Amino acid sequence: MPLDATLREKIAASVEAGFAEQIAFTKRLVRFPSLRGEEHAIQDFVFQELRARGYAMDRFAMDRSAIERHPGGSKFSAAHSDAPIVVGIHRPREEKGRSLILQAHVDVVPAGPEDMWSHPPFEPAVEGDWMFGRGGADMKAGHAANLFAVDALRRIGLQPAATVYVQSVVEEESTGNGALMTHLRGYRADAVLIPEPEDEKLVRANAGVLWFEVEVRGHPVHVRDMGAGANAIDAAYRIVAALRSVEAEWNERRHAVPHFADDPHPINLNIGKIEGGDWASSVPAWCRLDCRIAIYPGTSAAEAAQEIEGAVEAFARADPYLANNPPRVRFNGFFAEGYVLEPGSDAERALAFAHRAATGRELDSFTSPAYLDTRVYALYDRVPALCYGPVSRNIHGFDESVSLASVKRITTAMALFIAEWCGVEPA
Amino acid sequence: MPLDATLREKIAASVEAGFAEQIAFTKRLVRFPSLRGEEHAIQDFVFQELRARGYAMDRFAMDRSAIERHPGGSKFSAAHSDAPIVVGIHRPREEKGRSLILQAHVDVVPAGPEDMWSHPPFEPAVEGDWMFGRGGADMKAGHAANLFAVDALRRIGLQPAATVYVQSVVEEESTGNGALMTHLRGYRADAVLIPEPEDEKLVRANAGVLWFEVEVRGHPVHVRDMGAGANAIDAAYRIVAALRSVEAEWNERRHAVPHFADDPHPINLNIGKIEGGDWASSVPAWCRLDCRIAIYPGTSAAEAAQEIEGAVEAFARADPYLANNPPRVRFNGFFAEGYVLEPGSDAERALAFAHRAATGRELDSFTSPAYLDTRVYALYDRVPALCYGPVSRNIHGFDESVSLASVKRITTAMALFIAEWCGVEPA
C-alpha cells in the first residue's frame, strides 16, 4: 500500500520546510565533543529534545554483567563509556502499523591532530554542500534525521500509526554495547533503521569486528650491549607481520563467503595505536599495540579470537626472544559478529520505494567491511535491520564532512518509509 | 716515581676502612630517583657533602646559548635538565703535582616497568657481592668513589698536592651538555678520570652518539577504506627499515676505523621509543620514533646528522605515501663525537700502575660503543681522559647492579692514582 502521490509531496515539502532547523540541530550535536566516555552532556541534550517533542522517555545505564553474559557482548576496558542510553518512545493512538526502531549513536572517534583540520573539528562549518566536523557524518546527521523525519510528519498533522523507538546510544565506535543494551533492556520492533553514512545505499552484508591489544615485554640493556637485549618495539613489529599473515589468510577465504567474494580485500587489520619504550638510549622493555580486525558474518567472535591468539602463540614459540617472553593478547573492545540482511523483506521493499520517491533512483545495496550496530537487531532480534544514510567524506579522518543535499534526500526517504511502514494517523 | 709500597698499603687499608661508609653513601645516592630533569635534590646533597669535606664550591646553571654555539653542544629539547652543575675544588697548600678532574654524573635512565625489577629500583638492596638499583652502577658507585678515594688520603693525613676538581654533572645520559658546561665554565686539568662502570678496564676509544626523532603524519580514513588512507605506524616502520640500512652501511665502514674494526657490530641504532595513533579503529594519523645511533670518532655529529637526514629524505621520495607526507627528522639530544685515548700518556701509565697495585692484574683497554662524558675532555681540553670503573650488570636494564668487591678495588686504584698523579702533601 504505497503512499499516494499527494501525501508523498506533502511529506517531502515538510522535510524541506524543517530542513534549516534540522541543520541547526545537527550543528548543535556536532558541537558536543562526544568522544568515548564523554557523551553525558549530549545524551542529556538528546533526552531533553525527545521529551520536548512528547516522547515517553527511558534512560538507562549499561548492565555490564548482562552484556558480558550475552554472546554479542563486547569486552569492557577502563575506557568503556558509562554515559546513559536514551530511548524516546512514540506510542500511537491506535497500534495499526508495523513498529520501528530508529537508532543512532552519539559517540565519535578521536579527532587526531587538530592542525590537520581545515576547521576545528567540533565547530561545524558549511562550505557549499558540505558540513565539516568530527561526527557530523558519523553519525550526527543521521541522528538528527531520525528526529526530523518523524517531526516532518507531525508538521503536517500526522504521526506514525505504530510504536516507534528513537534510540540514542553510545559505544558504537568501540564495542557496540550501547546497541546491545537496548536489546537487553527489551526493546523490540518489526524493523530497525540506522542512518549511518552509507552513501544513500543499503547495507546488504556487514563484517564483524574484533579489537585487541598485544603487549610485549622485553629485557632491556644498555644500547652498547644491544645484541644481548631484546627490543620490544622490534618484537612487536615481528608480531604485526604474523598478524598480517592472518589477515592475508582471512582475505583468501572471502571466495567462500557470500557478499564478500567480490571485494579484493574485505578483511582489514588496522594497527591503530602503538606505544613502547621510555627513551632513545634504552633498548625498549615494552611495547603495546592496539589492533582492529574484521571478521566475516557467520564466524563467531570467539572463533576468530581463538585463531588470532593461536597465530600469535605459534609465532612467538618460534621466535627466540618471544618464546621466552610470550606476548599477551587481550581482547579489549569490539567482539562482534557480522550479519547479512537477507533480501526480500517488506521493510527493504518499503525503504526502496521511499528511496526512489525521494531521490528518483533505485536503492543499491553493498557490503560494508566495518562494524555496524544493525548487527544487534539482525542477529539477536532477527528483524530486518536497515542501515542506510547520507553521502559523506573522510569519516574517521580529517575534515570529515557530510553532504547536506544528501541529508535532505535521505531524511525525505526516511519520513516516507516511516509513513509507509508504520502507517500514519492524525497527530 | 711510583708510590712506595708502604704508602700503597696504607692507602689500600684506608679505602678498606672507609668502605662501609662509602657503600652507605652510595646507597643514599641511589635513593634519589634522579631521572633526567629531576637531579635538583641529589645535586644539593652532593653540594653539601663536598662542602662539608672542605672543598671550595662552585654551582652553576647550563648556559644554553654558549652550549649551542659550541661544536660539542648537544641539542636542547623540552626535556633538558635545568638542574645545576656542582664542582668541589681542592687546592693544595703547594701546587707541586699534576692537576686532575674527577667527574661523575648523577642522572639515571628511566627504570622501566617496576614489576620487572627484583627490588624497587630506587631502594638499593645488596645480595651477596651485588648492589641493585637504577643508577647504582651507572654511575653512583663511581660518583661515591670520586669522593671516597680522596677521603682515603685524608684519613691517613694526606691530600693531593695539586688542584683537584670533583665535578658532579647532569645530562650524561641524554646530551653530555653537563660535562661540556664544566668545560665552558673554564675548568681545566692535566688529566681527567671518570669512573663509569667499565668492568675495571680503560676505555681506549669511544663512539659518539646522536639522538633524533622521526615524525610521520598521515591522512587517516575509516578502516573500511584503509587502502585509501596512509597508516602512519606502518610508514614509520618503513623508515626504520631505511635507517637500518644506514646502520648496516656504517657498520661496514668499521674496517677503516682504528679500534672499531674488530667489533662485528660497533654501530647500534636503537629505536628506543614509539608513539602513534589514537585508537584501534582509526588508521593512525601520526607516529613518532625516538632513535639513538652511534658514530665513529673522527666523524662529526653534523656530518652524521646530514647523512641520516639524507637517507630519510631519499627513502621518503621513493615511497608513494611519504613522498606526499615528508617525515620530519629532528635532532633532540646527543649530538656528540667520539674520541680516542691515544696510548702512551703519563696519566694512563699512572692509572695502569695503580690498577696493578690494587687488583694484581694488568689494565686492559677496550672500545666502548656508547657515549661517554670523557669525550669533552679528550676532544676540547685535549688532555688524557681516563674512563675506568667497576664491574656491573644490566646497566640501563632491569636489576642494574654493581659489584661491591669491584667498587673497592677501583676505589683503591683511584686513590693510588690520585696520590701518584697529584702527589701528596700533609692534609
PDB file of N, CA, C and O in Angstrom, chain A residues 109 115-116 198 211 217-218 220 222-224 226 233 237 244 268-270 272-274 276-277 280-282 284 292 370 395-398, chain B residues 115-116 198 211 217-218 220 222-224 226 233-234 237 244 268-274 276-277 279-282 292 370 395-398:
ATOM      1  N   VAL A 109      34.713   9.230  16.986  1.00  0.00           N
ATOM      2  CA  VAL A 109      36.109   8.789  17.110  1.00  0.00           C
ATOM      3  C   VAL A 109      36.995  10.013  17.388  1.00  0.00           C
ATOM      4  O   VAL A 109      36.594  11.144  17.124  1.00  0.00           O
ATOM      5  N   ASP A 115      45.593  20.400  13.997  1.00  0.00           N
ATOM      6  CA  ASP A 115      46.143  21.247  12.929  1.00  0.00           C
ATOM      7  C   ASP A 115      46.013  20.621  11.550  1.00  0.00           C
ATOM      8  O   ASP A 115      46.335  21.253  10.544  1.00  0.00           O
ATOM      9  N   MET A 116      45.552  19.375  11.499  1.00  0.00           N
ATOM     10  CA  MET A 116      45.338  18.765  10.188  1.00  0.00           C
ATOM     11  C   MET A 116      43.899  18.981   9.700  1.00  0.00           C
ATOM     12  O   MET A 116      43.531  18.505   8.634  1.00  0.00           O
ATOM     13  N   GLU A 198      26.026   5.950   4.588  1.00  0.00           N
ATOM     14  CA  GLU A 198      26.256   4.826   3.659  1.00  0.00           C
ATOM     15  C   GLU A 198      26.056   5.224   2.205  1.00  0.00           C
ATOM     16  O   GLU A 198      25.699   4.388   1.361  1.00  0.00           O
ATOM     17  N   TRP A 211      38.527  -6.043  18.501  1.00  0.00           N
ATOM     18  CA  TRP A 211      39.612  -5.165  18.974  1.00  0.00           C
ATOM     19  C   TRP A 211      40.488  -5.984  19.906  1.00  0.00           C
ATOM     20  O   TRP A 211      39.971  -6.723  20.763  1.00  0.00           O
ATOM     21  N   ARG A 217      56.792  -7.644  26.416  1.00  0.00           N
ATOM     22  CA  ARG A 217      57.731  -7.167  27.434  1.00  0.00           C
ATOM     23  C   ARG A 217      59.103  -7.722  27.110  1.00  0.00           C
ATOM     24  O   ARG A 217      59.232  -8.877  26.732  1.00  0.00           O
ATOM     25  N   GLY A 218      60.120  -6.905  27.269  1.00  0.00           N
ATOM     26  CA  GLY A 218      61.463  -7.385  26.973  1.00  0.00           C
ATOM     27  C   GLY A 218      62.391  -7.151  28.131  1.00  0.00           C
ATOM     28  O   GLY A 218      61.995  -6.596  29.142  1.00  0.00           O
ATOM     29  N   PRO A 220      65.472  -5.046  28.713  1.00  0.00           N
ATOM     30  CA  PRO A 220      66.329  -4.069  28.063  1.00  0.00           C
ATOM     31  C   PRO A 220      67.733  -4.098  28.643  1.00  0.00           C
ATOM     32  O   PRO A 220      67.964  -4.532  29.771  1.00  0.00           O
ATOM     33  N   HIS A 222      71.730  -1.830  28.116  1.00  0.00           N
ATOM     34  CA  HIS A 222      72.366  -0.649  27.550  1.00  0.00           C
ATOM     35  C   HIS A 222      72.516  -0.880  26.054  1.00  0.00           C
ATOM     36  O   HIS A 222      72.795  -1.993  25.626  1.00  0.00           O
ATOM     37  N   VAL A 223      72.315   0.166  25.290  1.00  0.00           N
ATOM     38  CA  VAL A 223      72.442   0.002  23.843  1.00  0.00           C
ATOM     39  C   VAL A 223      73.822  -0.477  23.435  1.00  0.00           C
ATOM     40  O   VAL A 223      73.984  -1.028  22.364  1.00  0.00           O
ATOM     41  N   ARG A 224      74.824  -0.274  24.278  1.00  0.00           N
ATOM     42  CA  ARG A 224      76.154  -0.770  23.910  1.00  0.00           C
ATOM     43  C   ARG A 224      76.166  -2.296  23.820  1.00  0.00           C
ATOM     44  O   ARG A 224      76.995  -2.875  23.150  1.00  0.00           O
ATOM     45  N   MET A 226      73.456  -4.093  22.752  1.00  0.00           N
ATOM     46  CA  MET A 226      72.126  -4.256  22.187  1.00  0.00           C
ATOM     47  C   MET A 226      71.839  -5.665  21.705  1.00  0.00           C
ATOM     48  O   MET A 226      70.729  -6.170  21.840  1.00  0.00           O
ATOM     49  N   ILE A 233      60.018  -3.071  20.800  1.00  0.00           N
ATOM     50  CA  ILE A 233      59.383  -2.437  19.636  1.00  0.00           C
ATOM     51  C   ILE A 233      59.639  -3.273  18.384  1.00  0.00           C
ATOM     52  O   ILE A 233      58.738  -3.532  17.593  1.00  0.00           O
ATOM     53  N   TYR A 237      56.863  -5.522  16.097  1.00  0.00           N
ATOM     54  CA  TYR A 237      56.700  -5.486  14.647  1.00  0.00           C
ATOM     55  C   TYR A 237      56.808  -6.852  13.996  1.00  0.00           C
ATOM     56  O   TYR A 237      56.184  -7.101  12.963  1.00  0.00           O
ATOM     57  N   ARG A 244      49.645  -9.938  10.010  1.00  0.00           N
ATOM     58  CA  ARG A 244      49.354  -9.662   8.594  1.00  0.00           C
ATOM     59  C   ARG A 244      49.164 -10.973   7.817  1.00  0.00           C
ATOM     60  O   ARG A 244      48.415 -11.019   6.843  1.00  0.00           O
ATOM     61  N   ASN A 268      40.332  -6.023   6.814  1.00  0.00           N
ATOM     62  CA  ASN A 268      41.421  -5.090   7.119  1.00  0.00           C
ATOM     63  C   ASN A 268      41.857  -5.250   8.568  1.00  0.00           C
ATOM     64  O   ASN A 268      41.034  -5.229   9.484  1.00  0.00           O
ATOM     65  N   LEU A 269      43.162  -5.424   8.725  1.00  0.00           N
ATOM     66  CA  LEU A 269      43.778  -5.362  10.054  1.00  0.00           C
ATOM     67  C   LEU A 269      44.358  -3.965  10.191  1.00  0.00           C
ATOM     68  O   LEU A 269      45.173  -3.545   9.362  1.00  0.00           O
ATOM     69  N   ASN A 270      43.951  -3.257  11.206  1.00  0.00           N
ATOM     70  CA  ASN A 270      44.500  -1.920  11.438  1.00  0.00           C
ATOM     71  C   ASN A 270      45.300  -1.914  12.727  1.00  0.00           C
ATOM     72  O   ASN A 270      44.794  -2.290  13.782  1.00  0.00           O
ATOM     73  N   GLY A 272      46.189   0.445  15.038  1.00  0.00           N
ATOM     74  CA  GLY A 272      45.656   1.788  15.213  1.00  0.00           C
ATOM     75  C   GLY A 272      46.438   2.640  16.186  1.00  0.00           C
ATOM     76  O   GLY A 272      46.403   3.863  16.136  1.00  0.00           O
ATOM     77  N   LYS A 273      47.142   1.966  17.082  1.00  0.00           N
ATOM     78  CA  LYS A 273      47.856   2.722  18.112  1.00  0.00           C
ATOM     79  C   LYS A 273      49.052   1.900  18.548  1.00  0.00           C
ATOM     80  O   LYS A 273      48.974   0.671  18.638  1.00  0.00           O
ATOM     81  N   ILE A 274      50.130   2.582  18.818  1.00  0.00           N
ATOM     82  CA  ILE A 274      51.321   1.899  19.322  1.00  0.00           C
ATOM     83  C   ILE A 274      51.972   2.773  20.377  1.00  0.00           C
ATOM     84  O   ILE A 274      51.970   3.999  20.274  1.00  0.00           O
ATOM     85  N   GLY A 276      55.522   2.370  23.048  1.00  0.00           N
ATOM     86  CA  GLY A 276      56.557   1.494  23.555  1.00  0.00           C
ATOM     87  C   GLY A 276      57.795   2.261  23.954  1.00  0.00           C
ATOM     88  O   GLY A 276      58.119   3.297  23.373  1.00  0.00           O
ATOM     89  N   GLY A 277      58.481   1.749  24.950  1.00  0.00           N
ATOM     90  CA  GLY A 277      59.775   2.295  25.341  1.00  0.00           C
ATOM     91  C   GLY A 277      59.684   3.585  26.115  1.00  0.00           C
ATOM     92  O   GLY A 277      58.632   4.238  26.170  1.00  0.00           O
ATOM     93  N   ALA A 280      65.209   7.266  24.083  1.00  0.00           N
ATOM     94  CA  ALA A 280      66.008   6.858  22.932  1.00  0.00           C
ATOM     95  C   ALA A 280      67.142   5.899  23.273  1.00  0.00           C
ATOM     96  O   ALA A 280      67.445   4.982  22.513  1.00  0.00           O
ATOM     97  N   SER A 281      67.773   6.075  24.426  1.00  0.00           N
ATOM     98  CA  SER A 281      69.012   5.351  24.699  1.00  0.00           C
ATOM     99  C   SER A 281      68.839   4.085  25.526  1.00  0.00           C
ATOM    100  O   SER A 281      69.829   3.515  25.955  1.00  0.00           O
ATOM    101  N   SER A 282      67.632   3.662  25.770  1.00  0.00           N
ATOM    102  CA  SER A 282      67.445   2.355  26.394  1.00  0.00           C
ATOM    103  C   SER A 282      66.754   1.454  25.390  1.00  0.00           C
ATOM    104  O   SER A 282      65.828   1.875  24.700  1.00  0.00           O
ATOM    105  N   PRO A 284      64.070  -0.702  24.311  1.00  0.00           N
ATOM    106  CA  PRO A 284      62.736  -0.640  24.915  1.00  0.00           C
ATOM    107  C   PRO A 284      62.319  -1.966  25.551  1.00  0.00           C
ATOM    108  O   PRO A 284      62.485  -3.036  24.978  1.00  0.00           O
ATOM    109  N   ARG A 292      42.727  -3.733  15.306  1.00  0.00           N
ATOM    110  CA  ARG A 292      41.338  -3.924  14.930  1.00  0.00           C
ATOM    111  C   ARG A 292      41.336  -4.791  13.688  1.00  0.00           C
ATOM    112  O   ARG A 292      42.118  -4.555  12.752  1.00  0.00           O
ATOM    113  N   ALA A 370      32.892  -2.657   7.758  1.00  0.00           N
ATOM    114  CA  ALA A 370      33.095  -2.006   9.056  1.00  0.00           C
ATOM    115  C   ALA A 370      31.960  -2.399  10.001  1.00  0.00           C
ATOM    116  O   ALA A 370      30.870  -2.756   9.573  1.00  0.00           O
ATOM    117  N   ILE A 395      35.028  10.010   6.868  1.00  0.00           N
ATOM    118  CA  ILE A 395      34.629   9.672   8.227  1.00  0.00           C
ATOM    119  C   ILE A 395      35.808   8.997   8.914  1.00  0.00           C
ATOM    120  O   ILE A 395      36.584   8.270   8.284  1.00  0.00           O
ATOM    121  N   HIS A 396      36.012   9.279  10.173  1.00  0.00           N
ATOM    122  CA  HIS A 396      37.152   8.845  10.992  1.00  0.00           C
ATOM    123  C   HIS A 396      38.440   9.567  10.594  1.00  0.00           C
ATOM    124  O   HIS A 396      39.469   9.336  11.215  1.00  0.00           O
ATOM    125  N   GLY A 397      38.393  10.407   9.559  1.00  0.00           N
ATOM    126  CA  GLY A 397      39.597  11.097   9.115  1.00  0.00           C
ATOM    127  C   GLY A 397      39.530  12.584   9.433  1.00  0.00           C
ATOM    128  O   GLY A 397      38.686  13.029  10.214  1.00  0.00           O
ATOM    129  N   PHE A 398      40.447  13.353   8.837  1.00  0.00           N
ATOM    130  CA  PHE A 398      40.401  14.804   8.988  1.00  0.00           C
ATOM    131  C   PHE A 398      39.370  15.349   8.010  1.00  0.00           C
ATOM    132  O   PHE A 398      39.130  14.776   6.956  1.00  0.00           O
TER     133      PHE A 398
ATOM    134  N   ASP B 115      57.588  -3.609  37.873  1.00  0.00           N
ATOM    135  CA  ASP B 115      57.339  -5.022  38.223  1.00  0.00           C
ATOM    136  C   ASP B 115      58.361  -5.956  37.584  1.00  0.00           C
ATOM    137  O   ASP B 115      58.368  -7.154  37.864  1.00  0.00           O
ATOM    138  N   MET B 116      59.208  -5.435  36.714  1.00  0.00           N
ATOM    139  CA  MET B 116      60.245  -6.287  36.152  1.00  0.00           C
ATOM    140  C   MET B 116      61.540  -6.225  36.973  1.00  0.00           C
ATOM    141  O   MET B 116      62.528  -6.858  36.619  1.00  0.00           O
ATOM    142  N   GLU B 198      83.036   0.276  33.813  1.00  0.00           N
ATOM    143  CA  GLU B 198      83.724  -0.243  32.624  1.00  0.00           C
ATOM    144  C   GLU B 198      84.440  -1.559  32.901  1.00  0.00           C
ATOM    145  O   GLU B 198      85.431  -1.894  32.230  1.00  0.00           O
ATOM    146  N   TRP B 211      71.012  11.546  18.967  1.00  0.00           N
ATOM    147  CA  TRP B 211      69.594  11.259  19.238  1.00  0.00           C
ATOM    148  C   TRP B 211      68.759  12.002  18.214  1.00  0.00           C
ATOM    149  O   TRP B 211      69.024  13.180  17.934  1.00  0.00           O
ATOM    150  N   ARG B 217      53.349  12.045   9.613  1.00  0.00           N
ATOM    151  CA  ARG B 217      51.937  12.421   9.675  1.00  0.00           C
ATOM    152  C   ARG B 217      51.216  11.790   8.494  1.00  0.00           C
ATOM    153  O   ARG B 217      51.750  11.786   7.385  1.00  0.00           O
ATOM    154  N   GLY B 218      50.029  11.287   8.733  1.00  0.00           N
ATOM    155  CA  GLY B 218      49.287  10.677   7.632  1.00  0.00           C
ATOM    156  C   GLY B 218      47.906  11.258   7.513  1.00  0.00           C
ATOM    157  O   GLY B 218      47.517  12.100   8.302  1.00  0.00           O
ATOM    158  N   PRO B 220      44.403   9.909   7.910  1.00  0.00           N
ATOM    159  CA  PRO B 220      43.673   8.711   8.272  1.00  0.00           C
ATOM    160  C   PRO B 220      42.299   8.693   7.628  1.00  0.00           C
ATOM    161  O   PRO B 220      41.757   9.733   7.271  1.00  0.00           O
ATOM    162  N   HIS B 222      38.540   6.005   7.565  1.00  0.00           N
ATOM    163  CA  HIS B 222      37.863   4.889   8.219  1.00  0.00           C
ATOM    164  C   HIS B 222      38.562   3.604   7.787  1.00  0.00           C
ATOM    165  O   HIS B 222      38.993   3.487   6.646  1.00  0.00           O
ATOM    166  N   VAL B 223      38.684   2.675   8.718  1.00  0.00           N
ATOM    167  CA  VAL B 223      39.355   1.427   8.340  1.00  0.00           C
ATOM    168  C   VAL B 223      38.654   0.708   7.201  1.00  0.00           C
ATOM    169  O   VAL B 223      39.262  -0.101   6.519  1.00  0.00           O
ATOM    170  N   ARG B 224      37.362   1.005   6.981  1.00  0.00           N
ATOM    171  CA  ARG B 224      36.679   0.333   5.862  1.00  0.00           C
ATOM    172  C   ARG B 224      37.299   0.755   4.533  1.00  0.00           C
ATOM    173  O   ARG B 224      37.204   0.038   3.549  1.00  0.00           O
ATOM    174  N   MET B 226      40.635   1.435   4.176  1.00  0.00           N
ATOM    175  CA  MET B 226      42.018   1.503   4.611  1.00  0.00           C
ATOM    176  C   MET B 226      42.995   1.666   3.467  1.00  0.00           C
ATOM    177  O   MET B 226      44.003   2.357   3.576  1.00  0.00           O
ATOM    178  N   ILE B 233      51.802   4.461  11.366  1.00  0.00           N
ATOM    179  CA  ILE B 233      52.621   3.483  12.089  1.00  0.00           C
ATOM    180  C   ILE B 233      53.352   2.573  11.085  1.00  0.00           C
ATOM    181  O   ILE B 233      54.554   2.322  11.213  1.00  0.00           O
ATOM    182  N   ASP B 234      52.628   2.113  10.073  1.00  0.00           N
ATOM    183  CA  ASP B 234      53.280   1.309   9.039  1.00  0.00           C
ATOM    184  C   ASP B 234      54.372   2.121   8.339  1.00  0.00           C
ATOM    185  O   ASP B 234      55.477   1.616   8.088  1.00  0.00           O
ATOM    186  N   TYR B 237      57.515   2.373  10.237  1.00  0.00           N
ATOM    187  CA  TYR B 237      58.325   1.170  10.182  1.00  0.00           C
ATOM    188  C   TYR B 237      59.078   1.015   8.882  1.00  0.00           C
ATOM    189  O   TYR B 237      60.161   0.449   8.858  1.00  0.00           O
ATOM    190  N   ARG B 244      67.822   1.251   9.217  1.00  0.00           N
ATOM    191  CA  ARG B 244      68.632   0.034   9.421  1.00  0.00           C
ATOM    192  C   ARG B 244      69.652  -0.121   8.297  1.00  0.00           C
ATOM    193  O   ARG B 244      70.736  -0.671   8.503  1.00  0.00           O
ATOM    194  N   ASN B 268      75.233   0.723  16.765  1.00  0.00           N
ATOM    195  CA  ASN B 268      73.879   0.268  17.069  1.00  0.00           C
ATOM    196  C   ASN B 268      72.893   1.413  16.881  1.00  0.00           C
ATOM    197  O   ASN B 268      73.075   2.500  17.413  1.00  0.00           O
ATOM    198  N   LEU B 269      71.856   1.102  16.128  1.00  0.00           N
ATOM    199  CA  LEU B 269      70.704   2.004  16.026  1.00  0.00           C
ATOM    200  C   LEU B 269      69.652   1.463  16.968  1.00  0.00           C
ATOM    201  O   LEU B 269      69.250   0.298  16.853  1.00  0.00           O
ATOM    202  N   ASN B 270      69.221   2.262  17.899  1.00  0.00           N
ATOM    203  CA  ASN B 270      68.174   1.823  18.820  1.00  0.00           C
ATOM    204  C   ASN B 270      66.914   2.642  18.579  1.00  0.00           C
ATOM    205  O   ASN B 270      66.953   3.869  18.617  1.00  0.00           O
ATOM    206  N   ILE B 271      65.805   1.929  18.291  1.00  0.00           N
ATOM    207  CA  ILE B 271      64.501   2.594  18.278  1.00  0.00           C
ATOM    208  C   ILE B 271      64.012   2.476  19.718  1.00  0.00           C
ATOM    209  O   ILE B 271      63.556   1.416  20.147  1.00  0.00           O
ATOM    210  N   GLY B 272      64.191   3.542  20.464  1.00  0.00           N
ATOM    211  CA  GLY B 272      64.005   3.465  21.912  1.00  0.00           C
ATOM    212  C   GLY B 272      62.602   3.736  22.372  1.00  0.00           C
ATOM    213  O   GLY B 272      62.196   3.297  23.457  1.00  0.00           O
ATOM    214  N   LYS B 273      61.852   4.447  21.561  1.00  0.00           N
ATOM    215  CA  LYS B 273      60.512   4.839  21.974  1.00  0.00           C
ATOM    216  C   LYS B 273      59.672   5.038  20.730  1.00  0.00           C
ATOM    217  O   LYS B 273      60.153   5.526  19.715  1.00  0.00           O
ATOM    218  N   ILE B 274      58.413   4.644  20.829  1.00  0.00           N
ATOM    219  CA  ILE B 274      57.499   4.854  19.709  1.00  0.00           C
ATOM    220  C   ILE B 274      56.150   5.242  20.275  1.00  0.00           C
ATOM    221  O   ILE B 274      55.729   4.743  21.327  1.00  0.00           O
ATOM    222  N   GLY B 276      52.207   6.337  18.495  1.00  0.00           N
ATOM    223  CA  GLY B 276      51.465   6.682  17.299  1.00  0.00           C
ATOM    224  C   GLY B 276      50.008   6.315  17.414  1.00  0.00           C
ATOM    225  O   GLY B 276      49.653   5.343  18.077  1.00  0.00           O
ATOM    226  N   GLY B 277      49.186   7.091  16.756  1.00  0.00           N
ATOM    227  CA  GLY B 277      47.766   6.769  16.643  1.00  0.00           C
ATOM    228  C   GLY B 277      46.968   7.043  17.889  1.00  0.00           C
ATOM    229  O   GLY B 277      47.503   7.222  18.976  1.00  0.00           O
ATOM    230  N   TRP B 279      43.506   5.412  18.386  1.00  0.00           N
ATOM    231  CA  TRP B 279      42.818   4.203  18.853  1.00  0.00           C
ATOM    232  C   TRP B 279      42.699   3.168  17.763  1.00  0.00           C
ATOM    233  O   TRP B 279      43.026   3.429  16.606  1.00  0.00           O
ATOM    234  N   ALA B 280      42.211   1.994  18.176  1.00  0.00           N
ATOM    235  CA  ALA B 280      42.293   0.826  17.299  1.00  0.00           C
ATOM    236  C   ALA B 280      41.593   1.011  15.959  1.00  0.00           C
ATOM    237  O   ALA B 280      42.072   0.532  14.938  1.00  0.00           O
ATOM    238  N   SER B 281      40.468   1.710  15.947  1.00  0.00           N
ATOM    239  CA  SER B 281      39.641   1.707  14.748  1.00  0.00           C
ATOM    240  C   SER B 281      39.852   2.893  13.822  1.00  0.00           C
ATOM    241  O   SER B 281      39.078   3.069  12.897  1.00  0.00           O
ATOM    242  N   SER B 282      40.851   3.706  14.096  1.00  0.00           N
ATOM    243  CA  SER B 282      41.177   4.749  13.121  1.00  0.00           C
ATOM    244  C   SER B 282      42.555   4.438  12.557  1.00  0.00           C
ATOM    245  O   SER B 282      43.463   4.065  13.293  1.00  0.00           O
ATOM    246  N   ARG B 292      68.363   6.450  18.557  1.00  0.00           N
ATOM    247  CA  ARG B 292      69.727   6.700  19.022  1.00  0.00           C
ATOM    248  C   ARG B 292      70.642   5.908  18.121  1.00  0.00           C
ATOM    249  O   ARG B 292      70.387   4.731  17.849  1.00  0.00           O
ATOM    250  N   ALA B 370      79.373   3.240  23.388  1.00  0.00           N
ATOM    251  CA  ALA B 370      78.338   4.093  23.995  1.00  0.00           C
ATOM    252  C   ALA B 370      78.927   5.446  24.331  1.00  0.00           C
ATOM    253  O   ALA B 370      80.135   5.592  24.535  1.00  0.00           O
ATOM    254  N   ILE B 395      73.323  -2.452  33.230  1.00  0.00           N
ATOM    255  CA  ILE B 395      73.107  -1.011  33.284  1.00  0.00           C
ATOM    256  C   ILE B 395      72.102  -0.647  32.203  1.00  0.00           C
ATOM    257  O   ILE B 395      72.060  -1.265  31.141  1.00  0.00           O
ATOM    258  N   HIS B 396      71.230   0.269  32.481  1.00  0.00           N
ATOM    259  CA  HIS B 396      70.093   0.693  31.638  1.00  0.00           C
ATOM    260  C   HIS B 396      69.000  -0.371  31.591  1.00  0.00           C
ATOM    261  O   HIS B 396      67.969  -0.146  30.962  1.00  0.00           O
ATOM    262  N   GLY B 397      69.214  -1.512  32.221  1.00  0.00           N
ATOM    263  CA  GLY B 397      68.221  -2.587  32.183  1.00  0.00           C
ATOM    264  C   GLY B 397      67.541  -2.752  33.530  1.00  0.00           C
ATOM    265  O   GLY B 397      67.652  -1.911  34.417  1.00  0.00           O
ATOM    266  N   PHE B 398      66.828  -3.855  33.694  1.00  0.00           N
ATOM    267  CA  PHE B 398      66.246  -4.196  34.981  1.00  0.00           C
ATOM    268  C   PHE B 398      67.328  -4.832  35.844  1.00  0.00           C
ATOM    269  O   PHE B 398      68.232  -5.480  35.339  1.00  0.00           O
TER     270      PHE B 398
END
